[in-house]
Structures are given as structure tokens and as C-alpha cells.
CSV table of C-alpha atoms in Angstrom, one decimal:
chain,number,residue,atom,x,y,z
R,1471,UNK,CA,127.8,136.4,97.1
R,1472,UNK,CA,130.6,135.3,94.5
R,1473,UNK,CA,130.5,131.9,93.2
R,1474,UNK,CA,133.8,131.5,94.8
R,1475,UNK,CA,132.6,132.5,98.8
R,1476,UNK,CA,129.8,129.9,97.4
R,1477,UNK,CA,132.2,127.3,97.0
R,1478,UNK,CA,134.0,128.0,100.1
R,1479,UNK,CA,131.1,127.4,102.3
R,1480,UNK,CA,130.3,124.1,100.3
R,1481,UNK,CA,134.2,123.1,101.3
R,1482,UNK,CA,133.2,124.5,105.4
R,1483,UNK,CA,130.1,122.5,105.1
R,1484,UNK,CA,131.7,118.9,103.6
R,1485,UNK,CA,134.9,118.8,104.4
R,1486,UNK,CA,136.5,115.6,106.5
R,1487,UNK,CA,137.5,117.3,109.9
R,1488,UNK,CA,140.4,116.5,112.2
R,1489,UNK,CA,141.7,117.0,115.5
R,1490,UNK,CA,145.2,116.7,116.8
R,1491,UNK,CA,143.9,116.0,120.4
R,1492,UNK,CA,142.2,113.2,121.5
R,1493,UNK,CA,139.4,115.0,123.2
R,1494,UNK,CA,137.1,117.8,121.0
R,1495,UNK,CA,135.1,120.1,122.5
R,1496,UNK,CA,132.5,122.6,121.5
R,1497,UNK,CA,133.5,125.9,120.6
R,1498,UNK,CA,135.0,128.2,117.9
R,1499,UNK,CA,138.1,126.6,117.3
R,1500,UNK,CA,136.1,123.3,116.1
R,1501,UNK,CA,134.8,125.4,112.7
R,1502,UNK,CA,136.5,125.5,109.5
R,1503,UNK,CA,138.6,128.2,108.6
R,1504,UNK,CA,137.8,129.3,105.2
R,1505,UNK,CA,140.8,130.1,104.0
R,1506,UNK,CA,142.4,126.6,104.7
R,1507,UNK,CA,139.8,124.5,102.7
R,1508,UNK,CA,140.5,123.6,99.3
R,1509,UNK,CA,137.5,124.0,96.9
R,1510,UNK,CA,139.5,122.8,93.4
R,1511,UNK,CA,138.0,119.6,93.6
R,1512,UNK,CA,134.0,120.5,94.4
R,1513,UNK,CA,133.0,120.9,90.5
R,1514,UNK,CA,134.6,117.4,90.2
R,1515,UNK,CA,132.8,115.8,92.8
R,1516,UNK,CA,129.8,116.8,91.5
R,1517,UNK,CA,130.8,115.9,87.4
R,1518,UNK,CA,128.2,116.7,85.2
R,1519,UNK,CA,125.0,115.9,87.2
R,1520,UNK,CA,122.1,118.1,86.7
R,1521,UNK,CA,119.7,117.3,89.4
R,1522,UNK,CA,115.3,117.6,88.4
R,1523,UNK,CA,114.8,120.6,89.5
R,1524,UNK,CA,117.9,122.1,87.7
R,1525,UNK,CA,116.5,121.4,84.4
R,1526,UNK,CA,114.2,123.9,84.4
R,1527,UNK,CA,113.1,123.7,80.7
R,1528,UNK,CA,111.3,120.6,81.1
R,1529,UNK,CA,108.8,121.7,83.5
R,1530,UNK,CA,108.4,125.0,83.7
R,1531,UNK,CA,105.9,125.2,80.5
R,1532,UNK,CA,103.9,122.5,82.6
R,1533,UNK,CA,103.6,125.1,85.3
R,1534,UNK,CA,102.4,127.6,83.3
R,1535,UNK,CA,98.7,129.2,84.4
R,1536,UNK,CA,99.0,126.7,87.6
R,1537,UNK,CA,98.2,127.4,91.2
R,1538,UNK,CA,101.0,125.7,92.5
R,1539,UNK,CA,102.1,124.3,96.1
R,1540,UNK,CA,106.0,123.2,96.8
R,1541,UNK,CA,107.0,120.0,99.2
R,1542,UNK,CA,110.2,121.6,100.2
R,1543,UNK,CA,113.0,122.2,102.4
R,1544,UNK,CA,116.9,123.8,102.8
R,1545,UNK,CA,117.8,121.2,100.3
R,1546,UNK,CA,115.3,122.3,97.6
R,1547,UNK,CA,117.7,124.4,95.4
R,1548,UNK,CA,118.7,125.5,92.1
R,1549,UNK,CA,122.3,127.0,92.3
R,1550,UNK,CA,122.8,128.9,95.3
R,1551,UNK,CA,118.9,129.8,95.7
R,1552,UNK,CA,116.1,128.1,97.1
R,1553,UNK,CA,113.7,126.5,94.3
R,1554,UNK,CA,110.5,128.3,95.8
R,1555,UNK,CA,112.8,131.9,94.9
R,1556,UNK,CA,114.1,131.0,91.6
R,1557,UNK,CA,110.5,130.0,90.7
R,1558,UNK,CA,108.8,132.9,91.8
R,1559,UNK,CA,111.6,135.0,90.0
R,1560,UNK,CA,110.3,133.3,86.8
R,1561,UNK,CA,106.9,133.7,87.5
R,1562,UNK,CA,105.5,130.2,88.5
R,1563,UNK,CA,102.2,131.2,90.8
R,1564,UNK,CA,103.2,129.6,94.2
R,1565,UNK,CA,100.2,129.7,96.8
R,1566,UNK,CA,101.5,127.0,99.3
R,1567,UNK,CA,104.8,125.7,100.8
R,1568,UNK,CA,104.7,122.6,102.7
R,1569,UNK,CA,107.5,121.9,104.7
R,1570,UNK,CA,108.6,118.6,106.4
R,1571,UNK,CA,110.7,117.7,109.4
R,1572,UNK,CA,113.1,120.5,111.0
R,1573,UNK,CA,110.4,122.6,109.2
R,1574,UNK,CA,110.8,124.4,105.7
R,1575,UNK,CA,113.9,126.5,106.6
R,1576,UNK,CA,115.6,123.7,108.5
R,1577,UNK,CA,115.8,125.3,111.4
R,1578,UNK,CA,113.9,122.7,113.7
R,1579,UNK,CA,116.1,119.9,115.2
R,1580,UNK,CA,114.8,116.6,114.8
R,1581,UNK,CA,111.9,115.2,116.5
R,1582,UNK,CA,110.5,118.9,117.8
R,1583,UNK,CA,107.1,119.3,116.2
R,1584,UNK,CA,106.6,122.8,113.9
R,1585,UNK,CA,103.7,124.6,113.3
R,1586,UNK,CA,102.0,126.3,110.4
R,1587,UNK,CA,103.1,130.0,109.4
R,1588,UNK,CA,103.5,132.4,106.9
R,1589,UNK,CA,107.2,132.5,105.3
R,1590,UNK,CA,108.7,135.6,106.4
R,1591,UNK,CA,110.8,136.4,103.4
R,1592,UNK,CA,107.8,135.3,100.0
R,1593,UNK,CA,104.5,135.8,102.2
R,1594,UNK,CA,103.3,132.5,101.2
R,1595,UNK,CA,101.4,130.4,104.0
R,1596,UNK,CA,103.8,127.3,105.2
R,1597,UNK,CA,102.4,124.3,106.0
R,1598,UNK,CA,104.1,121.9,108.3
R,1599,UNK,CA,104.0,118.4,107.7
R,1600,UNK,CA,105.8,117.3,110.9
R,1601,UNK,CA,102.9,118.8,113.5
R,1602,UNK,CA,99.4,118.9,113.6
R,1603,UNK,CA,98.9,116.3,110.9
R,1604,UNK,CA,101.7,114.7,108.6
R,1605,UNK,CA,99.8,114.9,105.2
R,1606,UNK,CA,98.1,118.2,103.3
R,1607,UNK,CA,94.2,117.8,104.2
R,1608,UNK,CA,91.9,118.8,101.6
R,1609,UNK,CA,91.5,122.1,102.8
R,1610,UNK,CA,95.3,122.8,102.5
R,1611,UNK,CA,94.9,121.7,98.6
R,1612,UNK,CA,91.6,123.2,97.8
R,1613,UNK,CA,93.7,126.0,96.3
R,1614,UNK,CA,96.6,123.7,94.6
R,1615,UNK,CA,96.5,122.9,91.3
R,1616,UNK,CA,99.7,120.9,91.0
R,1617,UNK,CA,101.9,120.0,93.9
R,1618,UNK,CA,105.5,119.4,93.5
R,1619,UNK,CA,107.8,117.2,95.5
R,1620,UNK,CA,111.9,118.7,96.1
R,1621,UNK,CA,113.5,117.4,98.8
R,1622,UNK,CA,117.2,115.8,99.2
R,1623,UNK,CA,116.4,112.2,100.6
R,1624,UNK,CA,119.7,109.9,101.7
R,1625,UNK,CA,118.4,106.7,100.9
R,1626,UNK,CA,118.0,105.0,104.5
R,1627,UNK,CA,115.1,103.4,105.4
R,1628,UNK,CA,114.3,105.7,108.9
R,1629,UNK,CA,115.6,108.9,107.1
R,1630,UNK,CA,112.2,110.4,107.6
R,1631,UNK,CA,111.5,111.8,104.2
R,1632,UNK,CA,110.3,109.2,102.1
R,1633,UNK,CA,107.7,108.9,105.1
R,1634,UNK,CA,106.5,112.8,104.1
R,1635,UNK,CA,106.8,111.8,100.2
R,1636,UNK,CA,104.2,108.8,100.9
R,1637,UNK,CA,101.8,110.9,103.0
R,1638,UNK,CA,102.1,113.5,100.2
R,1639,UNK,CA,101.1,110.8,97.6
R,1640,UNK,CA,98.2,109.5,99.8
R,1641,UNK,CA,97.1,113.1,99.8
R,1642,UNK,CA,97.6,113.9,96.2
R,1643,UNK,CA,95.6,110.5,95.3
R,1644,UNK,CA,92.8,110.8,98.1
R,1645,UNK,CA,92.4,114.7,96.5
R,1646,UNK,CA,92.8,114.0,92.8
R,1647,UNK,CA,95.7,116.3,92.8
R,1648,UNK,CA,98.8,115.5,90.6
R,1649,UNK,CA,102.7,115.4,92.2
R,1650,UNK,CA,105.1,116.5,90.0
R,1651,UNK,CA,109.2,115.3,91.4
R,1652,UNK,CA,111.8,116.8,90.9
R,1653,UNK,CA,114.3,113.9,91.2
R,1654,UNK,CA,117.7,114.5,93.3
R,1655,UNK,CA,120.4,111.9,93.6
R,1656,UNK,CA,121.1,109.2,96.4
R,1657,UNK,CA,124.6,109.5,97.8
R,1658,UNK,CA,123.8,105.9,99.7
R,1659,UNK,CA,122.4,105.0,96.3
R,1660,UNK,CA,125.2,102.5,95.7
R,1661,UNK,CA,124.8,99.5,97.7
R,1662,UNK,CA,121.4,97.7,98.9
R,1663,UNK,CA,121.7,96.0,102.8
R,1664,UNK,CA,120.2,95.2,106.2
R,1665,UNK,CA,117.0,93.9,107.4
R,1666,UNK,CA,113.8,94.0,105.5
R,1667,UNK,CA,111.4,95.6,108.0
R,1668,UNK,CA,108.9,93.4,109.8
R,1669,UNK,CA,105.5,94.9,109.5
R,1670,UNK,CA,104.7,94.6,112.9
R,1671,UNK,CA,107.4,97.0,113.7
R,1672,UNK,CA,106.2,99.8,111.3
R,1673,UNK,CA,106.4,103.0,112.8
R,1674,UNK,CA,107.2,106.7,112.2
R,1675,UNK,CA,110.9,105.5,111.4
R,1676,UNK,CA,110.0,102.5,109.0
R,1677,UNK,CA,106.5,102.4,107.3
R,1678,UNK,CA,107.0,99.6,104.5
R,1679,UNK,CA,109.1,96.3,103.7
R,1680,UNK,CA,112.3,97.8,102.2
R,1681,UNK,CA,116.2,97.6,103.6
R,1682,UNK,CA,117.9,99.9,105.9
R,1683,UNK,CA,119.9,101.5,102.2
R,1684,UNK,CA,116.9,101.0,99.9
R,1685,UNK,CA,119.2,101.9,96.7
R,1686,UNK,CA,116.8,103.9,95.1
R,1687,UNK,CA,116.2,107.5,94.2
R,1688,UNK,CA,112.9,109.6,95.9
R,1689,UNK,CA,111.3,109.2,92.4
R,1690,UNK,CA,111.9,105.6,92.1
R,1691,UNK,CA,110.6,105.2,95.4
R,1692,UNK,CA,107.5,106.8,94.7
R,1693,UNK,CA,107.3,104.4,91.7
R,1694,UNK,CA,107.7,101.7,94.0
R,1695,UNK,CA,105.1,103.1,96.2
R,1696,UNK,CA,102.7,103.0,93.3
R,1697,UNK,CA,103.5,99.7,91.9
R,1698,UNK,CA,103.5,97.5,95.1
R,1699,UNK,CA,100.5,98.8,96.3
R,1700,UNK,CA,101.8,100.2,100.0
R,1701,UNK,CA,99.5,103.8,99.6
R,1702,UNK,CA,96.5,103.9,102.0
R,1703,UNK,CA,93.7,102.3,100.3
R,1704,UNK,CA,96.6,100.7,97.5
R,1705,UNK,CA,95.7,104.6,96.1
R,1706,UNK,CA,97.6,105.2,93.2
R,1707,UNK,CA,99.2,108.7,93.2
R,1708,UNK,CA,99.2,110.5,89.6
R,1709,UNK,CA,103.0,111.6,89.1
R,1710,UNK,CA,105.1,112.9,86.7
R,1711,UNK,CA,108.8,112.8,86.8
R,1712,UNK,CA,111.8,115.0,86.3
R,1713,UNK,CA,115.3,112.6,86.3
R,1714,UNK,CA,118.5,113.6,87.4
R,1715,UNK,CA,120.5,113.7,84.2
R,1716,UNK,CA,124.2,111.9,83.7
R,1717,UNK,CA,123.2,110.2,86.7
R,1718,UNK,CA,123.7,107.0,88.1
R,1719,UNK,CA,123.6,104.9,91.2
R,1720,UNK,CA,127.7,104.1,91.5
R,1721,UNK,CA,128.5,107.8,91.1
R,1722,UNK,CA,129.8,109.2,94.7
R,1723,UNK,CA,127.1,112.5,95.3
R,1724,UNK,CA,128.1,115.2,97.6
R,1725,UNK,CA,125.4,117.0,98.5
R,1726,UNK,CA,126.0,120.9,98.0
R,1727,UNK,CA,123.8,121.4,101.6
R,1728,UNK,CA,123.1,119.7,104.8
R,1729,UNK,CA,120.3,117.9,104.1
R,1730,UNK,CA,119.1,118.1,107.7
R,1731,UNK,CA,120.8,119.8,111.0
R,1732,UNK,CA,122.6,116.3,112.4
R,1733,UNK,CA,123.9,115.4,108.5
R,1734,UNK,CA,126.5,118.3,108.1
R,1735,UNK,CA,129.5,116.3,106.4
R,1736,UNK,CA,129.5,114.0,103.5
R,1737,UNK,CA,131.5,111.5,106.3
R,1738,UNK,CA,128.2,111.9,108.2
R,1739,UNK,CA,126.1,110.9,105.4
R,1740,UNK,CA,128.2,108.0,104.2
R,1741,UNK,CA,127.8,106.4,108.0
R,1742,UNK,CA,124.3,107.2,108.5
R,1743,UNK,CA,123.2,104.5,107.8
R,1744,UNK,CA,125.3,102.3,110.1
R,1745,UNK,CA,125.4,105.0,112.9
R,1746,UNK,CA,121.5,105.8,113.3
R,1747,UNK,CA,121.3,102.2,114.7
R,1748,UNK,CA,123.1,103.2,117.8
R,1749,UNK,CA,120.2,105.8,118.3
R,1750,UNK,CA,118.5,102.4,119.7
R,1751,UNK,CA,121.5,102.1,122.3
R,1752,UNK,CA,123.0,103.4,125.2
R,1753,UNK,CA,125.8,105.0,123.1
R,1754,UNK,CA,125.7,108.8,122.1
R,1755,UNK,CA,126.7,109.2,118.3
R,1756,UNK,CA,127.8,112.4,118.9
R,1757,UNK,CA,124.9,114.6,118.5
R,1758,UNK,CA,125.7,117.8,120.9
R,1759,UNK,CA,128.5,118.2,118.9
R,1760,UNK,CA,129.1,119.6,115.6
R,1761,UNK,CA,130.6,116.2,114.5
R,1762,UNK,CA,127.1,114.1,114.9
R,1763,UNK,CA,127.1,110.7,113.1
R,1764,UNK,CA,130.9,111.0,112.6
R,1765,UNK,CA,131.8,109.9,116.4
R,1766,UNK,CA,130.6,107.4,119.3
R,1767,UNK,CA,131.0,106.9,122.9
R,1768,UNK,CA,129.6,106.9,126.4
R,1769,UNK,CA,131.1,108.0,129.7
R,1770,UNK,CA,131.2,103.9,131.3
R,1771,UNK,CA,133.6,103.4,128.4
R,1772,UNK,CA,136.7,105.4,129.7
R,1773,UNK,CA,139.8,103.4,129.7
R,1774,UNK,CA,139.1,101.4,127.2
R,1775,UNK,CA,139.0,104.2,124.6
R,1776,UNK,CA,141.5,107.4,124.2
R,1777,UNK,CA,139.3,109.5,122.2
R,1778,UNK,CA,136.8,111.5,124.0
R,1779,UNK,CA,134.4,114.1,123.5
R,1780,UNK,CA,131.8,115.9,125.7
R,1781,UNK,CA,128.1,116.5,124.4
R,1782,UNK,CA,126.7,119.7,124.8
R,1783,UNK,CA,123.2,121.7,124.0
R,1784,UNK,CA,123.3,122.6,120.3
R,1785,UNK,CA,119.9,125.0,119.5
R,1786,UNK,CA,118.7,124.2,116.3
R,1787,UNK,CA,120.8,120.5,116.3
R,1788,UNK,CA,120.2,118.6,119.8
R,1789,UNK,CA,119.1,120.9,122.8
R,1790,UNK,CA,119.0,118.1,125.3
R,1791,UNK,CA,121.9,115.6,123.8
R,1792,UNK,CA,122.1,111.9,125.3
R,1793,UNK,CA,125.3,112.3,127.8
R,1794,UNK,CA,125.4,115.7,127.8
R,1795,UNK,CA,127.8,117.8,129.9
R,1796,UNK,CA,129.5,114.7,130.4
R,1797,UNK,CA,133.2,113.5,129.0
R,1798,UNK,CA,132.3,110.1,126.4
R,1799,UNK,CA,134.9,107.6,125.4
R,1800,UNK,CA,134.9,105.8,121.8
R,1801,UNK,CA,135.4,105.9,117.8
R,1802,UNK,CA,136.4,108.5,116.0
R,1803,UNK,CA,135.3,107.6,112.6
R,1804,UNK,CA,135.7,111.2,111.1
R,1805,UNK,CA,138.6,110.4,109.0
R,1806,UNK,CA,137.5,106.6,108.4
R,1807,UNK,CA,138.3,106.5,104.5
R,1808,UNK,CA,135.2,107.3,102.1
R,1809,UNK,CA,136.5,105.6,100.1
R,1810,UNK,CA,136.7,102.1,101.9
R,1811,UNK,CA,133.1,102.7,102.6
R,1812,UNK,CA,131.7,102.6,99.4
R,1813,UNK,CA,134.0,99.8,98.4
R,1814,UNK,CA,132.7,97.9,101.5
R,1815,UNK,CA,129.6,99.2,100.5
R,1816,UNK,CA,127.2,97.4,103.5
R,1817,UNK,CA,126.2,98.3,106.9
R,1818,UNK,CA,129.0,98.1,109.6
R,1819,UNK,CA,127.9,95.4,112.5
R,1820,UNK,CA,131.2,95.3,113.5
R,1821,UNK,CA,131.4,98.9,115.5
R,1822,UNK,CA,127.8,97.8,116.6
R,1823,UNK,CA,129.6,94.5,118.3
R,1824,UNK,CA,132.6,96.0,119.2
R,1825,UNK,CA,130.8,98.5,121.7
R,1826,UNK,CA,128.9,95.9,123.2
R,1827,UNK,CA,131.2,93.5,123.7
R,1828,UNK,CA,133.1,96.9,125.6
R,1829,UNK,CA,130.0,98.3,127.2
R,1830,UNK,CA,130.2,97.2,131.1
R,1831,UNK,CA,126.4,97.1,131.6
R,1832,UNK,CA,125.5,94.6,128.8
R,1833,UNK,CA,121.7,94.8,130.5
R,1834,UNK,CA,121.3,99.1,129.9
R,1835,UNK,CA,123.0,98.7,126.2
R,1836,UNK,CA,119.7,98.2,124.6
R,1837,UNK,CA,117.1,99.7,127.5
R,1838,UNK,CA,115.6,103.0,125.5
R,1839,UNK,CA,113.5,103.8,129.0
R,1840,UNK,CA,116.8,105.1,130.3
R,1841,UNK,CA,116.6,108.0,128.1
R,1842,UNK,CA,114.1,110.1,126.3
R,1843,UNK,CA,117.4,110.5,123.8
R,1844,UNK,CA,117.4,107.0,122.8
R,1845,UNK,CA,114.8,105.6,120.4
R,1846,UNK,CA,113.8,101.8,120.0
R,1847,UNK,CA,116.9,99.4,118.3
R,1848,UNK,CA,114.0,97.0,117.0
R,1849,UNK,CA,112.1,100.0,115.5
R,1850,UNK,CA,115.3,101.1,114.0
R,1851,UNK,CA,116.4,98.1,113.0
R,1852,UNK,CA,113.3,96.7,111.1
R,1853,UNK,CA,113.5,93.4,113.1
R,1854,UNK,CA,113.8,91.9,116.3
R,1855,UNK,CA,116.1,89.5,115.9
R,1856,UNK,CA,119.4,91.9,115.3
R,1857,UNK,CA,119.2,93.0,119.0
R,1858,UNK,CA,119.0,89.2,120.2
R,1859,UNK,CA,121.9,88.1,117.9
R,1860,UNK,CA,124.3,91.0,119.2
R,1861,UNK,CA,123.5,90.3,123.0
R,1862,UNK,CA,123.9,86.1,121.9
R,1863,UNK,CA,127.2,86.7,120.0
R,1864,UNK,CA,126.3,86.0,116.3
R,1865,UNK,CA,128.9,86.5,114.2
R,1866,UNK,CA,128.3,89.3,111.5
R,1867,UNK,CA,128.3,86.4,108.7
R,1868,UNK,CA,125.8,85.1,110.5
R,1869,UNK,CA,123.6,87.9,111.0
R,1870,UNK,CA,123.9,88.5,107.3
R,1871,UNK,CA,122.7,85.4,106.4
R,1872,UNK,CA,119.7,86.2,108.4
R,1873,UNK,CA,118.6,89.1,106.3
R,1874,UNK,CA,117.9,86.4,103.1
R,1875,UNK,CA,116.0,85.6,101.2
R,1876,UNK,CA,114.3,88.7,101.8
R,1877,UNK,CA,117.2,91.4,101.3
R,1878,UNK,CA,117.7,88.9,97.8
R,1879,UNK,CA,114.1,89.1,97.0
R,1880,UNK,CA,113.8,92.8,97.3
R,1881,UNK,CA,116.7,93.4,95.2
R,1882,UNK,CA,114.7,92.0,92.3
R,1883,UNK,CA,111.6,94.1,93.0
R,1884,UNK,CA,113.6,97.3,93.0
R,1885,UNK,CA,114.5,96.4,89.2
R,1886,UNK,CA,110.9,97.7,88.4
R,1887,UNK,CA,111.2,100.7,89.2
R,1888,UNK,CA,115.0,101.8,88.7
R,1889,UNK,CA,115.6,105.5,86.7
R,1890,UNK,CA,119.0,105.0,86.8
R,1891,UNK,CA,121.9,102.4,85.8
């Protein structure tokens, strides 16, 4: 494949969609055409960034004569190929692959539980992380020497990655194994905001004290996992580093794949972080369509919004949507400026409030046991008191002033352990 089909199918995968009409609707006509996407600006976009694993000089020597095992996923590239295939081309003894959430080729949607396998196209045995058990056990490492960590995080607290990066840790450190990172960029890495979670809400979408945007790289965060102590046991994981290089936090970062099957636009990624939260509610944010995290609505809402769109089942994305088959009514947010978000840089309560002040049934907005679809707003959230102040009519200046001093006070801590300007 040229480098140019390459770069058009980067464009497909991150360019800011738009519809004329007011309702979308699953189907052909709602992908890309190739030959209407402009690609000039890609290179750009990405500037002069080289991420870890790109700089291949400055670990592969360490590798040498090493049984090694690979945390990895679609994301885990160097180029156009996969970082398990370019290593092997160079010679690097890989024995295990262990592979995360939506599984190792990213073709799990999220939440479904994948089992252990043999990779079809290298032989190697594939471990999944997001089954059985969601840490290697001794036996899987008896035959690693070194394990290394690649994997494109987003920088949200419930993004579930940094969840596998810590259980990896606790395994490396219970094992005497060490983890070498290869670093990636953040492209929420720019801005710091929401709740500190309450440790009585730790759960498999929040495991530690940090912010909903935790500002930091994966490798900074495994620093901070080391230096404040929150491994099992307050293990301390041996690790060694690769940075990103020309790198830093303010620089925008599109990401040159999905990094999982719901995060398919760089619009997507940029409003993650506000649009996960209505996961907790009784409002779909478009997953059953190929615009998830980009939209929101629910049928009860027709009339008060034009925009529409109808979930459907999606293999390999969301196979039982919230809503689905059924016509929702709300925001389209998939041309809301990219630019205004980073300048804004914080989440946005206000689309939170909006929708339910709107919502008819003030008393279901919030209710997860209507839906298996919906998860818990407080888990989510990292607090309880977010849900109250919506349904009380707090004011978003006064919800902010609710996240201090302990948003303030984290702020400082992450200092420790920054990489990066």
C-alpha cells in the first residue's frame, strides 16, 4: 500500500463529518469518500513528533538476546505496521502478546470479555487481559524476560487503559519482571479538570484519586503509579522509559488510528471526556452509529430538538446500542469547533444540564437499572455529588468550585512526574 492510500485512510478515519439533513442514518452513504478528503494537512498535524516506539535505536540493543512479551493493541505501531511485525522483522524474539480491552486486534466492542488465543497471522500465543483475569499471572511470564508496554491511552480517567498499564505493573513487580514503555502522546494532554475520584467509588472505570483529564502521558502515569504508592502492596514496578520526542502537552495530537472501536474521529476524542459522562444517563451518545461520542439524544426528546438519528446494531462497535431501532432527538456536536475545545480546554457541564433540564422524566435521567446500556453516573463521575447538583440546579460555577481544593492539589502532584513541558 502507497504512502499516499495510507494517508487517505488516515483523512477517512479523522476527518470532521457532516450531513446536510437533519436526520443520519446508518448505511453506505454515511462513509467517506476517498477521493473528497484532503490529506495535505496530515504531516502537519502531526509536526515533528516521534512517538517511543518509533525511535527504535534506543531500545532495540536493550532487546537484544531477550525473551520478550508485548502489552499491545491496534494502536501499537510504527509507520503503517503493527510494532509486534516491525519487531519481529528485525529480529526481536517475541514469545507473548498480551492484549487489552476490544482484545489485541481491536476487534472486540467494549465491555465483551476476550479469551486467550494464538495470533493467526505471527503464531505467537495472545493473552487477554480483559477475560479470565486482567493481569499476566506468573505462569504467563515464566517465559518473559522483559515485558514492554505500547498502547495509545486518551488521557481520561475511565479510558480503561491505564487500568491494564497498572495491573501490568502489579504483575511485573509481584514477578520481578521489568516493563519497558514505549511512550505515546496525550491528545487530552492539554488541560487538567473534573472531580477527583472518591475512593469509595473505585471501580473498573476509576481505580485511583486522579481527574476525569489526568494531563499526563501513559509513562508519566506509570511514574505516578510508582511514586504515590497506589500499586497493590505500594509494589514498586521496575521501568524504563522511551519519551515521545519534540513533544509536549499543548501540542494538538491526531492519532494516526482509532484507538478503540467507539473513538473513530479526532472530534470524538476531543469530547470524550465530556460525553462518556452521559454513559451514566438516560441519553444515547450515539453509539449504534458510526458517529459515537460525536452526537446525543433520546427518543422522549422529539420536538424540542431537529437533529435526529436512529441507533442501530454495529458488530464489532455496539451490538445491542441504548435506543436502538428507535429515532433520537439532540446535539450534533460533530462540527463543534476543535478548536474552541482546546481553548475552552475543561469538561462541558453545560450539554450535561442542558439535557436535563429538557429531559421530560427528570426521575429515569439518572436510573442505570433501566438499561443494561447505561453504566453508573457516580462511577463515572468519580463523585457523588455531580449527580445531586445537576438534579438541584447548581450552576456549573458552582459545581467547579466543588471539585477544589482537590483538582488544585493534584495539579501540584502531577509536577513530579511530568516528561513533557
Amino acid at each position: 500500500m502507497s504512502r499516499y492510500t495510507h494517508l487517505i485512510l488516515a483523512a477517512c478515519l479523522f476527518v470532521g463529518l457532516s450531513s446536510s439533513a437533519q436526520q443520519i442514518q446508518i448505511g453506505k452513504n454515511n462513509v467517506p469518500d476517498p477521493k473528497k478528503v484532503s490529506v495535505e494537512n496530515i504531516d502537519k498535524v502531526r509536526g515533528k513528533i516521534r512517538t517511543g516506539a518509533e525511535q527504535t535505536e534506543l531500545y532495540l540493543p536493550y532487546l537484544k538476546g531477550k525473551r520478550i512479551g508485548m502489552v499491545v493493541n491496534p494502536t501499537s505501531i510504527i509507520g503503517n505496521t503493527t510494532v509486534v511485525d516491525s519487531l519481529l522483522a528485525l529480529g526481536v524474539k517475541i514469545v507473548k502478546i498480551f492484549g487489552p480491552e476490544h482484545g489485541f486486534r481491536g476487534d472486540a466492542s467494549a465491555g465483551i470479555h476476550v479469551d486467550d488465543s494464538i495470533d493467526e497471522k505471527t503464531g505467537i500465543p495472545a493473552i487477554s487481559l480483559y477475560g479470565k483475569h486482567h493481569k499476566p499471572s506468573k505462569e504467563d511470564l515464566a517465559d518473559v524476560d522483559l515485558l514492554i508496554y505500547d498502547i495509545q491511552d486518551v488521557g481520561v480517567r475511565f479510558y480503561t487503559y491505564i487500568n491494564t498499564l497498572q495491573h501490568v505493573m502489579e504483575a511485573c513487580a509481584e514477578n520481578n519482571k521489568e516493563l519497558l514503555i514505549l511512550d505515546r502522546p496525550n491528545p487530552n494532554g492539554y488541560y487538567v479538570d473534573g472531580p477527583i475520584l472518591d475512593p469509595k467509588l473505585k471501580s473498573g472505570v476509576g481505580i485511583n484519586p486522579i481527574p476525569i483529564t489526568h494531563g499526563l502521558t501513559i509513562a508519566e502515569y506509570a511514574q505516578m503509579l510508582n511514586g504515590e504508592g497506589w500499586l497493590e502492596n505500594k509494589a514498586v514496578c521496575k521501568i524504563k522509559i522511551i519519551k515521545n520526542a519534540n513533544y509536549t502537552h499543548a501540542m494538538p495530537y491526531v492519532l494516526p488510528v482509532k484507538p478503540s472501536p467507539n473513538l473513530n474521529t479526532a472530534q470524538s476524542i476531543l469530547l470524550y471526556p465530556t460525553l462518556c459522562l452521559f454513559e451514566g444517563t438516560i441519553i444515547s451518545q450515539g453509539r449504534g452509529t458510526y458517529f459515537p461520542f460525536t452526537i446525543l439524544g433520546n427518543p422522549d426528546l422529539k420536538g424540542q430538538y431537529k437533529f435526529s438519528f436512529m441507533p442501530k446494531g454495529i458488530k464489532g462497535m455496539s451490538e445491542t446500542p441504548l435506543h436502538m431501532d428507535k429515532d433520537c432527538y439532540g446535539l450534533d456536536l460533530r462540527q463543534y469547533s476543535a478548536n474552541k475545545i482546546r481553548k475552552e480546554a475543561q469538561i462541558n457541564l453545560k450539554w450535561l444540564i442542558e439535557l436535563y433540564n429538557a429531559y421530560p422524566y427528570k426521575e429515569k435521567f439518572f436510573d442505570f437499572k433501566q438499561s443494561k446500556q447505561m453504566g453508573n453516573f457516580d462511577k463515572l463521575a468519580g463523585t457523588y455529588d455531580l449527580k445531586q447538583q445537576i438534579i438541584a440546579g447548581k450552576t456549573e460555577e458552582e459545581i467547579r468550585q466543588s471539585w477544589e481544593p482537590g483538582l488544585s492539589q493534584y495539579k501540584i502532584m502531577r509536577k513530579k512526574y511530568l516528561l513533557y513541558q
